[in-house]
């Protein structure tokens, strides 16, 4: 039971129609804050590739034109950052991870997304399939800006947004779970915002 | 970059505010008495939770301002339309209870070592960097350390008396909005030319810690990479573009 903070009343209480869409401990923002651990990489489209690997072997890779030739989906999603901002009804132009995984043969249980700049994050395969995860190259009908993860970021909106890795370059298919970058530093292995799984052990 | 995670549960604990001190017209340092605090590293942060009488609660993260081994302190910048920072900077007083959990974060930290350290702060981004400077001082570390602190005006400098008193750390302010007529220090925004003139050369294998608003951090980090700093040696912490991510 939390102690009452003397003289605190709160003033960001959300309207009832939106409150049900805001996970515990979060507040709504209209902006699009940026959080990253290091400098922003600037991959050029002509140099960009995306690979799916398993056991050190590349199963398949796509160049930028090959990726853009995949079916594009319009995704509308609410996003939730572990630093406590949430943003409703964001619009993305993206390729479903289902579309890509359908082109390789695998029996993986987990994936590790890896990125320019060395960032990684781990996800269960069940959370990046069945229409729950995408490679996003467009945001609000414009090319995704580098500071928001462009040219391409992962989009997994049902988990805290650090799982939606910026500057993503591939997925390593794994048969067991391993911590990625923030997970190594004490953040939760799974990151369900509705269960407030911010840190290890939450 | 993945490795073996340290798995421990962070629980909320209720501390007592031992004192508050205004640093500038918009920032206040809050000293906490936390019986169950397990210790922290320089650069880490903590979460604060406020709870209203009807059970409504709001949480935010704040950088820890004190060095490892010192009582926990945070320095909070008031954001005018914020929810938590006006309470912490205007309402909270010594003797009040405050619920926190932490420490959090293991990347934007400095544990010592002989390599040069470049600290670059924008506004209240100086808070975790002050913890690093204090840690160096308290441990007698030989690491060469430079703080470049970008701030609008001289009265906006947080911890000025303390920062000016470090005998062998180099502390430089750059004033971006206005400066006294007699000001002989740096002026204007941090750019590659300024960094190039005062940053440790990349051959010395420095580590840089950059903390401030997003556009500031983006510009500084890119300049350091252009000056030859490996991206992995440039550690960043950012606020939201409007500051509301830190409200």
Short mmCIF file of C-alpha atoms in Angstrom, two decimals:
data_model
loop_
_atom_site.label_atom_id
_atom_site.label_comp_id
_atom_site.label_asym_id
_atom_site.label_seq_id
_atom_site.Cartn_x
_atom_site.Cartn_y
_atom_site.Cartn_z
CA UNK A 1 0.00 0.00 0.00
CA UNK A 2 1.60 3.23 -1.11
CA UNK A 3 1.70 6.12 1.35
CA UNK A 4 -0.32 9.18 0.34
CA UNK A 5 1.92 11.99 -0.89
CA UNK A 6 0.92 15.01 1.18
CA UNK A 7 -0.52 17.71 -1.05
CA UNK A 8 -0.41 15.67 -4.27
CA UNK A 9 -3.58 15.65 -6.33
CA UNK A 10 -2.41 14.77 -9.83
CA UNK A 11 -3.44 16.66 -12.90
CA UNK A 12 -2.83 14.43 -15.88
CA UNK A 13 -5.82 12.16 -15.35
CA UNK A 14 -6.88 11.06 -18.78
CA UNK A 15 -10.39 11.37 -20.26
CA UNK A 16 -12.42 8.18 -19.68
CA UNK A 17 -12.42 7.20 -23.38
CA UNK A 18 -8.63 7.30 -23.41
CA UNK A 19 -7.88 6.20 -19.85
CA UNK A 20 -8.66 2.57 -20.65
CA UNK A 21 -5.96 2.64 -23.33
CA UNK A 22 -3.23 3.92 -21.02
CA UNK A 23 -1.36 1.17 -19.11
CA UNK A 24 -0.60 1.62 -15.39
CA UNK A 25 2.14 4.13 -14.58
CA UNK A 26 1.97 5.72 -18.06
CA UNK A 27 0.78 9.14 -19.24
CA UNK A 28 -0.19 10.36 -22.69
CA UNK A 29 2.03 12.56 -24.80
CA UNK A 30 1.39 14.28 -28.12
CA UNK A 31 5.10 14.51 -28.92
CA UNK A 32 7.37 11.70 -29.95
CA UNK A 33 10.23 11.58 -27.45
CA UNK A 34 13.52 9.93 -28.37
CA UNK A 35 15.56 7.58 -26.21
CA UNK A 36 18.69 5.76 -27.28
CA UNK A 37 21.88 4.67 -25.58
CA UNK A 38 24.30 6.17 -28.09
CA UNK A 39 24.73 8.21 -31.27
CA UNK A 40 22.17 7.86 -34.05
CA UNK A 41 23.50 5.67 -36.91
CA UNK A 42 22.79 6.76 -40.46
CA UNK A 43 22.49 3.70 -42.69
CA UNK A 44 21.95 4.53 -46.34
CA UNK A 45 19.19 2.72 -48.18
CA UNK A 46 21.60 1.41 -50.79
CA UNK A 47 23.73 -0.19 -48.06
CA UNK A 48 20.85 -1.49 -46.00
CA UNK A 49 19.99 -5.17 -45.78
CA UNK A 50 17.83 -7.19 -43.43
CA UNK A 51 18.75 -10.77 -42.58
CA UNK A 52 17.20 -13.70 -40.77
CA UNK A 53 19.90 -15.92 -39.27
CA UNK A 54 20.02 -19.09 -37.24
CA UNK A 55 23.07 -20.69 -35.62
CA UNK A 56 25.40 -18.30 -37.42
CA UNK A 57 23.91 -19.15 -40.83
CA UNK A 58 22.06 -16.58 -42.87
CA UNK A 59 18.75 -18.13 -43.91
CA UNK A 60 17.59 -15.23 -46.04
CA UNK A 61 18.29 -11.56 -46.56
CA UNK A 62 16.58 -8.69 -48.28
CA UNK A 63 18.01 -5.52 -49.82
CA UNK A 64 16.07 -2.27 -49.56
CA UNK A 65 14.27 -2.74 -52.93
CA UNK A 66 13.55 -6.38 -52.08
CA UNK A 67 12.07 -5.35 -48.73
CA UNK A 68 9.96 -2.62 -50.28
CA UNK A 69 8.64 -5.16 -52.78
CA UNK A 70 7.04 -7.07 -49.90
CA UNK A 71 3.39 -6.26 -49.16
CA UNK A 72 3.09 -2.99 -47.21
CA UNK A 73 0.63 -2.85 -44.34
CA UNK A 74 -0.86 0.25 -42.74
CA UNK A 75 -0.56 -0.25 -38.99
CA UNK A 76 -2.37 1.86 -36.38
CA UNK A 77 -1.08 1.25 -32.88
CA UNK A 78 -0.84 2.68 -29.37
CA UNK A 79 2.77 2.72 -28.19
CA UNK A 80 4.13 2.68 -24.64
CA UNK A 81 7.67 3.64 -23.60
CA UNK A 82 9.14 2.32 -20.36
CA UNK A 83 10.08 5.92 -19.51
CA UNK A 84 6.30 6.36 -19.02
CA UNK A 85 4.99 8.14 -22.08
CA UNK A 86 2.30 6.53 -24.17
CA UNK A 87 1.08 7.73 -27.54
CA UNK A 88 -2.23 6.67 -29.06
CA UNK A 89 -3.15 6.00 -32.69
CA UNK A 90 0.29 6.18 -34.28
CA UNK A 91 0.33 5.24 -37.98
CA UNK A 92 3.07 3.19 -39.55
CA UNK A 93 3.85 1.81 -42.99
CA UNK A 94 5.42 -1.57 -42.51
CA UNK A 95 6.10 -5.13 -43.62
CA UNK A 96 4.79 -7.87 -41.35
CA UNK A 97 7.35 -10.13 -39.72
CA UNK A 98 4.97 -12.97 -40.66
CA UNK A 99 5.65 -12.17 -44.31
CA UNK A 100 9.39 -12.53 -43.78
CA UNK A 101 9.36 -15.59 -41.53
CA UNK A 102 7.13 -17.36 -44.05
CA UNK A 103 10.07 -17.28 -46.45
CA UNK A 104 12.39 -19.31 -44.19
CA UNK A 105 12.11 -22.73 -42.59
CA UNK A 106 12.69 -22.67 -38.85
CA UNK A 107 11.57 -23.98 -35.47
CA UNK A 108 12.81 -21.09 -33.31
CA UNK A 109 11.25 -20.21 -29.96
CA UNK A 110 12.85 -16.77 -29.56
CA UNK A 111 14.45 -14.06 -31.65
CA UNK A 112 17.19 -11.56 -30.93
CA UNK A 113 16.78 -8.42 -33.00
CA UNK A 114 20.11 -6.82 -33.85
CA UNK A 115 20.79 -3.33 -35.06
CA UNK A 116 23.25 -0.78 -36.37
CA UNK A 117 25.06 0.63 -33.37
CA UNK A 118 25.15 -2.75 -31.63
CA UNK A 119 21.74 -2.60 -29.95
CA UNK A 120 19.92 -5.90 -29.42
CA UNK A 121 16.61 -6.94 -27.86
CA UNK A 122 15.06 -10.36 -27.26
CA UNK A 123 11.49 -11.44 -28.03
CA UNK A 124 9.55 -14.71 -27.99
CA UNK A 125 8.70 -15.91 -31.50
CA UNK A 126 5.05 -15.96 -30.39
CA UNK A 127 5.22 -12.18 -29.96
CA UNK A 128 6.62 -11.39 -33.40
CA UNK A 129 4.16 -13.55 -35.34
CA UNK A 130 0.39 -13.62 -35.92
CA UNK A 131 0.15 -9.97 -36.95
CA UNK A 132 1.83 -8.54 -33.87
CA UNK A 133 5.16 -7.28 -35.24
CA UNK A 134 6.43 -5.40 -38.27
CA UNK A 135 9.44 -3.83 -39.91
CA UNK A 136 8.42 -0.18 -40.12
CA UNK A 137 9.94 2.13 -42.73
CA UNK A 138 7.26 4.83 -42.69
CA UNK A 139 5.74 6.89 -39.90
CA UNK A 140 2.65 9.04 -40.52
CA UNK A 141 3.14 8.52 -44.29
CA UNK A 142 6.69 9.86 -44.30
CA UNK A 143 10.03 8.01 -44.34
CA UNK A 144 10.99 7.04 -40.80
CA UNK A 145 13.54 9.57 -39.52
CA UNK A 146 16.93 8.31 -38.28
CA UNK A 147 16.37 9.54 -34.70
CA UNK A 148 13.21 7.43 -34.57
CA UNK A 149 14.98 4.39 -35.96
CA UNK A 150 15.04 4.97 -39.71
CA UNK A 151 15.52 3.69 -42.25
CA UNK A 152 13.79 0.71 -40.61
CA UNK A 153 12.81 -0.16 -37.05
CA UNK A 154 11.05 -3.07 -35.50
CA UNK A 155 7.47 -2.34 -34.40
CA UNK A 156 6.06 -4.54 -31.63
CA UNK A 157 3.48 -2.25 -30.09
CA UNK A 158 2.02 -4.62 -27.52
CA UNK A 159 5.34 -4.60 -25.60
CA UNK A 160 7.26 -1.66 -24.12
CA UNK A 161 8.79 0.32 -26.93
CA UNK A 162 12.43 -0.62 -26.25
CA UNK A 163 11.46 -3.96 -27.82
CA UNK A 164 10.68 -2.05 -31.05
CA UNK A 165 14.37 -1.87 -31.89
CA UNK A 166 15.56 1.11 -33.91
CA UNK A 167 17.91 0.74 -36.92
CA UNK A 168 17.16 -2.97 -37.03
CA UNK A 169 19.22 -5.09 -39.43
CA UNK A 170 18.11 -8.60 -38.68
CA UNK A 171 16.72 -11.30 -36.46
CA UNK A 172 18.76 -14.09 -34.92
CA UNK A 173 16.52 -17.12 -34.44
CA UNK A 174 17.13 -18.82 -31.09
CA UNK A 175 15.90 -21.94 -29.32
CA UNK A 176 16.19 -20.32 -25.87
CA UNK A 177 15.73 -16.85 -24.42
CA UNK A 178 18.72 -14.56 -23.82
CA UNK A 179 18.85 -10.98 -22.59
CA UNK A 180 19.46 -8.22 -25.14
CA UNK A 181 20.97 -4.81 -24.46
CA UNK A 182 18.61 -3.18 -21.96
CA UNK A 183 17.61 -6.57 -20.58
CA UNK A 184 21.25 -7.10 -19.54
CA UNK A 185 21.08 -3.82 -17.63
CA UNK A 186 18.13 -4.79 -15.48
CA UNK A 187 15.14 -4.25 -17.73
CA UNK A 188 12.47 -6.92 -18.00
CA UNK A 189 12.99 -9.90 -20.29
CA UNK A 190 9.43 -9.62 -21.69
CA UNK A 191 8.11 -6.08 -21.10
CA UNK A 192 4.32 -6.23 -20.99
CA UNK A 193 3.14 -2.65 -20.33
CA UNK A 194 -0.24 -3.84 -19.01
CA UNK A 195 1.54 -5.85 -16.30
CA UNK A 196 4.02 -3.00 -15.78
CA UNK A 197 6.98 -5.29 -16.49
CA UNK A 198 9.57 -2.52 -16.55
CA UNK A 199 12.49 -4.10 -14.70
CA UNK A 200 13.82 -7.56 -13.96
CA UNK A 201 11.50 -9.39 -11.62
CA UNK A 202 8.43 -7.16 -12.28
CA UNK B 1 26.09 -6.44 -26.71
CA UNK B 2 23.91 -8.89 -24.82
CA UNK B 3 25.40 -10.71 -21.88
CA UNK B 4 24.52 -12.27 -18.60
CA UNK B 5 21.76 -10.34 -16.93
CA UNK B 6 21.78 -9.60 -13.25
CA UNK B 7 18.30 -10.59 -12.15
CA UNK B 8 17.06 -8.90 -9.03
CA UNK B 9 13.70 -7.48 -8.16
CA UNK B 10 13.43 -3.75 -7.56
CA UNK B 11 10.90 -3.06 -4.88
CA UNK B 12 9.29 0.24 -3.93
CA UNK B 13 10.51 1.69 -0.69
CA UNK B 14 9.37 4.67 1.30
CA UNK B 15 12.06 7.14 2.28
CA UNK B 16 11.99 10.35 4.23
CA UNK B 17 12.99 13.69 2.77
CA UNK B 18 15.90 14.81 4.94
CA UNK B 19 16.30 18.20 3.28
CA UNK B 20 15.51 20.20 0.16
CA UNK B 21 17.70 22.90 -1.38
CA UNK B 22 17.00 25.20 -4.30
CA UNK B 23 19.83 25.09 -6.81
CA UNK B 24 18.44 27.62 -9.30
CA UNK B 25 15.02 29.32 -9.64
CA UNK B 26 13.70 26.19 -11.39
CA UNK B 27 15.66 23.31 -9.87
CA UNK B 28 15.71 21.78 -6.43
CA UNK B 29 17.80 19.04 -4.86
CA UNK B 30 15.96 16.58 -2.64
CA UNK B 31 18.00 14.57 -0.14
CA UNK B 32 16.49 11.27 0.92
CA UNK B 33 16.90 9.08 3.93
CA UNK B 34 16.39 5.54 2.57
CA UNK B 35 16.96 2.77 5.10
CA UNK B 36 16.74 -0.01 2.53
CA UNK B 37 18.86 1.49 -0.24
CA UNK B 38 21.30 -1.09 -1.64
CA UNK B 39 23.67 1.50 -3.08
CA UNK B 40 24.04 2.91 -6.58
CA UNK B 41 26.58 3.62 -9.29
CA UNK B 42 27.42 7.04 -10.70
CA UNK B 43 25.01 7.83 -13.54
CA UNK B 44 22.08 5.61 -12.52
CA UNK B 45 18.53 6.81 -11.98
CA UNK B 46 15.55 5.97 -9.81
CA UNK B 47 11.79 6.02 -10.09
CA UNK B 48 9.56 8.22 -7.95
CA UNK B 49 5.90 7.44 -7.30
CA UNK B 50 3.41 9.98 -5.97
CA UNK B 51 0.03 8.82 -4.70
CA UNK B 52 -3.05 11.03 -4.22
CA UNK B 53 -5.60 10.44 -1.45
CA UNK B 54 -7.98 8.72 -3.87
CA UNK B 55 -5.30 6.25 -4.95
CA UNK B 56 -4.36 7.97 -8.23
CA UNK B 57 -0.63 7.73 -8.75
CA UNK B 58 2.03 9.14 -11.07
CA UNK B 59 5.55 7.88 -11.64
CA UNK B 60 8.64 9.48 -13.16
CA UNK B 61 12.34 8.69 -13.43
CA UNK B 62 15.07 11.00 -12.12
CA UNK B 63 18.84 10.78 -12.31
CA UNK B 64 20.61 10.28 -9.00
CA UNK B 65 22.65 13.37 -8.19
CA UNK B 66 24.79 11.96 -5.39
CA UNK B 67 27.89 9.79 -5.65
CA UNK B 68 27.99 6.10 -4.72
CA UNK B 69 28.22 5.81 -0.95
CA UNK B 70 26.45 9.11 -0.33
CA UNK B 71 22.82 9.43 0.75
CA UNK B 72 20.51 9.39 -2.25
CA UNK B 73 19.76 12.80 -3.75
CA UNK B 74 17.88 13.83 -6.86
CA UNK B 75 17.84 17.23 -8.53
CA UNK B 76 14.57 18.02 -10.25
CA UNK B 77 13.93 20.64 -12.91
CA UNK B 78 10.44 22.10 -12.74
CA UNK B 79 8.47 21.70 -15.96
CA UNK B 80 5.69 24.28 -15.86
CA UNK B 81 2.89 22.07 -17.17
CA UNK B 82 4.32 18.93 -15.61
CA UNK B 83 2.57 16.78 -13.07
CA UNK B 84 5.33 15.43 -10.84
CA UNK B 85 8.14 18.00 -11.10
CA UNK B 86 6.05 20.97 -9.80
CA UNK B 87 5.12 18.88 -6.78
CA UNK B 88 8.73 17.86 -6.11
CA UNK B 89 10.10 21.38 -6.55
CA UNK B 90 7.34 23.37 -4.83
CA UNK B 91 5.32 21.23 -2.45
CA UNK B 92 7.58 18.53 -1.06
CA UNK B 93 9.48 19.49 2.12
CA UNK B 94 11.78 17.97 4.72
CA UNK B 95 10.05 15.32 6.78
CA UNK B 96 7.69 14.22 3.96
CA UNK B 97 7.66 10.63 2.81
CA UNK B 98 8.62 9.80 -0.77
CA UNK B 99 8.23 6.45 -2.48
CA UNK B 100 11.11 5.41 -4.76
CA UNK B 101 12.66 2.37 -6.34
CA UNK B 102 16.06 1.86 -7.85
CA UNK B 103 18.81 2.11 -8.74
CA UNK B 104 18.01 1.64 -12.43
CA UNK B 105 20.24 1.45 -15.48
CA UNK B 106 23.67 -0.06 -15.94
CA UNK B 107 24.90 1.48 -19.20
CA UNK B 108 25.12 5.21 -18.56
CA UNK B 109 27.41 4.65 -15.56
CA UNK B 110 31.01 5.37 -14.66
CA UNK B 111 32.71 3.09 -12.14
CA UNK B 112 36.21 4.51 -12.27
CA UNK B 113 39.25 3.53 -14.29
CA UNK B 114 42.13 5.57 -15.64
CA UNK B 115 40.76 6.53 -19.10
CA UNK B 116 39.82 10.13 -19.78
CA UNK B 117 36.16 11.01 -19.39
CA UNK B 118 34.37 13.74 -21.28
CA UNK B 119 31.09 14.87 -19.74
CA UNK B 120 28.78 17.00 -21.87
CA UNK B 121 25.64 18.41 -20.26
CA UNK B 122 22.71 20.36 -21.61
CA UNK B 123 20.67 22.07 -18.89
CA UNK B 124 19.53 19.69 -16.15
CA UNK B 125 21.37 16.92 -18.00
CA UNK B 126 24.22 17.84 -15.66
CA UNK B 127 22.64 15.86 -12.80
CA UNK B 128 24.01 12.35 -13.50
CA UNK B 129 27.30 13.89 -14.65
CA UNK B 130 27.63 15.63 -11.29
CA UNK B 131 27.35 12.20 -9.66
CA UNK B 132 30.25 11.06 -11.85
CA UNK B 133 32.38 14.10 -10.93
CA UNK B 134 31.66 13.58 -7.24
CA UNK B 135 32.51 9.90 -7.52
CA UNK B 136 35.85 10.76 -9.09
CA UNK B 137 36.58 13.26 -6.35
CA UNK B 138 35.57 10.95 -3.51
CA UNK B 139 37.59 8.03 -4.80
CA UNK B 140 40.65 10.07 -5.74
CA UNK B 141 40.49 8.69 -9.25
CA UNK B 142 43.32 9.79 -11.55
CA UNK B 143 41.03 9.77 -14.61
CA UNK B 144 41.30 13.07 -16.49
CA UNK B 145 37.81 14.54 -16.57
CA UNK B 146 36.30 17.47 -18.45
CA UNK B 147 32.76 18.77 -18.05
CA UNK B 148 31.35 20.93 -20.83
CA UNK B 149 28.07 22.33 -19.59
CA UNK B 150 25.71 24.14 -21.95
CA UNK B 151 23.23 26.41 -20.23
CA UNK B 152 21.15 29.43 -21.25
CA UNK B 153 22.47 31.93 -18.72
CA UNK B 154 24.92 31.86 -15.83
CA UNK B 155 22.18 31.85 -13.14
CA UNK B 156 20.83 28.64 -14.73
CA UNK B 157 24.01 26.73 -13.81
CA UNK B 158 23.16 24.00 -11.31
CA UNK B 159 25.78 23.14 -8.64
CA UNK B 160 27.95 26.08 -9.68
CA UNK B 161 29.83 26.53 -6.40
CA UNK B 162 30.60 22.84 -6.28
CA UNK B 163 31.61 22.58 -9.93
CA UNK B 164 33.93 25.56 -9.65
CA UNK B 165 35.58 23.99 -6.64
CA UNK B 166 36.95 20.80 -8.16
CA UNK B 167 40.72 21.23 -8.05
CA UNK B 168 41.73 19.09 -11.00
CA UNK B 169 38.66 18.51 -13.12
CA UNK B 170 38.21 20.87 -16.02
CA UNK B 171 34.78 22.53 -15.94
CA UNK B 172 33.65 24.77 -18.78
CA UNK B 173 30.34 26.52 -19.22
CA UNK B 174 28.98 27.67 -22.55
CA UNK B 175 26.22 30.25 -22.28
CA UNK B 176 23.75 30.01 -25.14
CA UNK B 177 21.27 32.83 -24.52
CA UNK B 178 22.99 35.68 -22.71
CA UNK B 179 26.19 36.28 -20.83
CA UNK B 180 27.62 38.95 -18.54
CA UNK B 181 29.60 41.71 -20.27
CA UNK B 182 32.77 40.58 -18.56
CA UNK B 183 32.21 36.88 -19.43
CA UNK B 184 35.45 35.40 -20.78
CA UNK B 185 34.17 31.84 -21.13
CA UNK B 186 32.50 30.00 -23.97
CA UNK B 187 29.30 31.17 -25.61
CA UNK B 188 26.89 29.60 -28.08
CA UNK B 189 25.77 26.08 -28.68
CA UNK B 190 28.09 23.12 -28.44
CA UNK B 191 29.28 22.22 -31.93
CA UNK B 192 32.02 20.17 -33.49
CA UNK B 193 34.50 23.06 -33.50
CA UNK B 194 33.99 23.67 -29.78
CA UNK B 195 34.27 19.98 -28.98
CA UNK B 196 37.32 19.62 -31.19
CA UNK B 197 39.09 22.38 -29.27
CA UNK B 198 38.54 20.92 -25.82
CA UNK B 199 37.63 17.22 -26.02
CA UNK B 200 40.22 14.55 -25.30
CA UNK B 201 41.58 13.31 -28.63
CA UNK B 202 40.17 9.93 -29.63
CA UNK B 203 43.67 8.38 -29.47
CA UNK B 204 43.50 8.72 -25.68
CA UNK B 205 40.53 6.31 -25.72
CA UNK B 206 38.15 8.58 -23.85
CA UNK B 207 34.62 7.74 -22.88
CA UNK B 208 31.97 10.43 -23.36
CA UNK B 209 28.78 10.80 -21.35
CA UNK B 210 26.24 13.12 -22.98
CA UNK B 211 23.01 14.08 -21.24
CA UNK B 212 20.44 16.72 -22.14
CA UNK B 213 17.49 17.44 -24.41
CA UNK B 214 17.24 15.28 -27.54
CA UNK B 215 18.44 17.82 -30.16
CA UNK B 216 21.40 18.70 -27.94
CA UNK B 217 22.38 15.06 -27.45
CA UNK B 218 21.94 14.27 -31.14
CA UNK B 219 24.22 17.16 -32.14
CA UNK B 220 26.90 16.43 -29.55
CA UNK B 221 26.96 12.68 -30.18
CA UNK B 222 27.24 13.17 -33.93
CA UNK B 223 30.05 15.67 -33.50
CA UNK B 224 31.98 13.30 -31.25
CA UNK B 225 31.62 10.49 -33.78
CA UNK B 226 32.87 12.88 -36.45
CA UNK B 227 35.87 13.66 -34.22
CA UNK B 228 36.74 9.97 -34.18
CA UNK B 229 35.08 8.81 -30.98
CA UNK B 230 33.86 5.22 -31.48
CA UNK B 231 30.04 5.19 -31.20
CA UNK B 232 30.24 2.69 -28.34
CA UNK B 233 32.33 5.13 -26.33
CA UNK B 234 29.62 7.80 -26.59
CA UNK B 235 26.96 7.09 -23.99
CA UNK B 236 23.81 9.15 -24.11
CA UNK B 237 20.75 9.98 -22.06
CA UNK B 238 18.01 12.12 -23.60
CA UNK B 239 14.90 14.00 -22.56
CA UNK B 240 11.87 14.28 -24.77
CA UNK B 241 11.69 17.06 -27.37
CA UNK B 242 9.30 19.12 -25.27
CA UNK B 243 10.56 17.98 -21.93
CA UNK B 244 7.29 16.23 -21.25
CA UNK B 245 8.96 12.85 -21.08
CA UNK B 246 10.53 14.07 -17.88
CA UNK B 247 7.56 15.96 -16.45
#
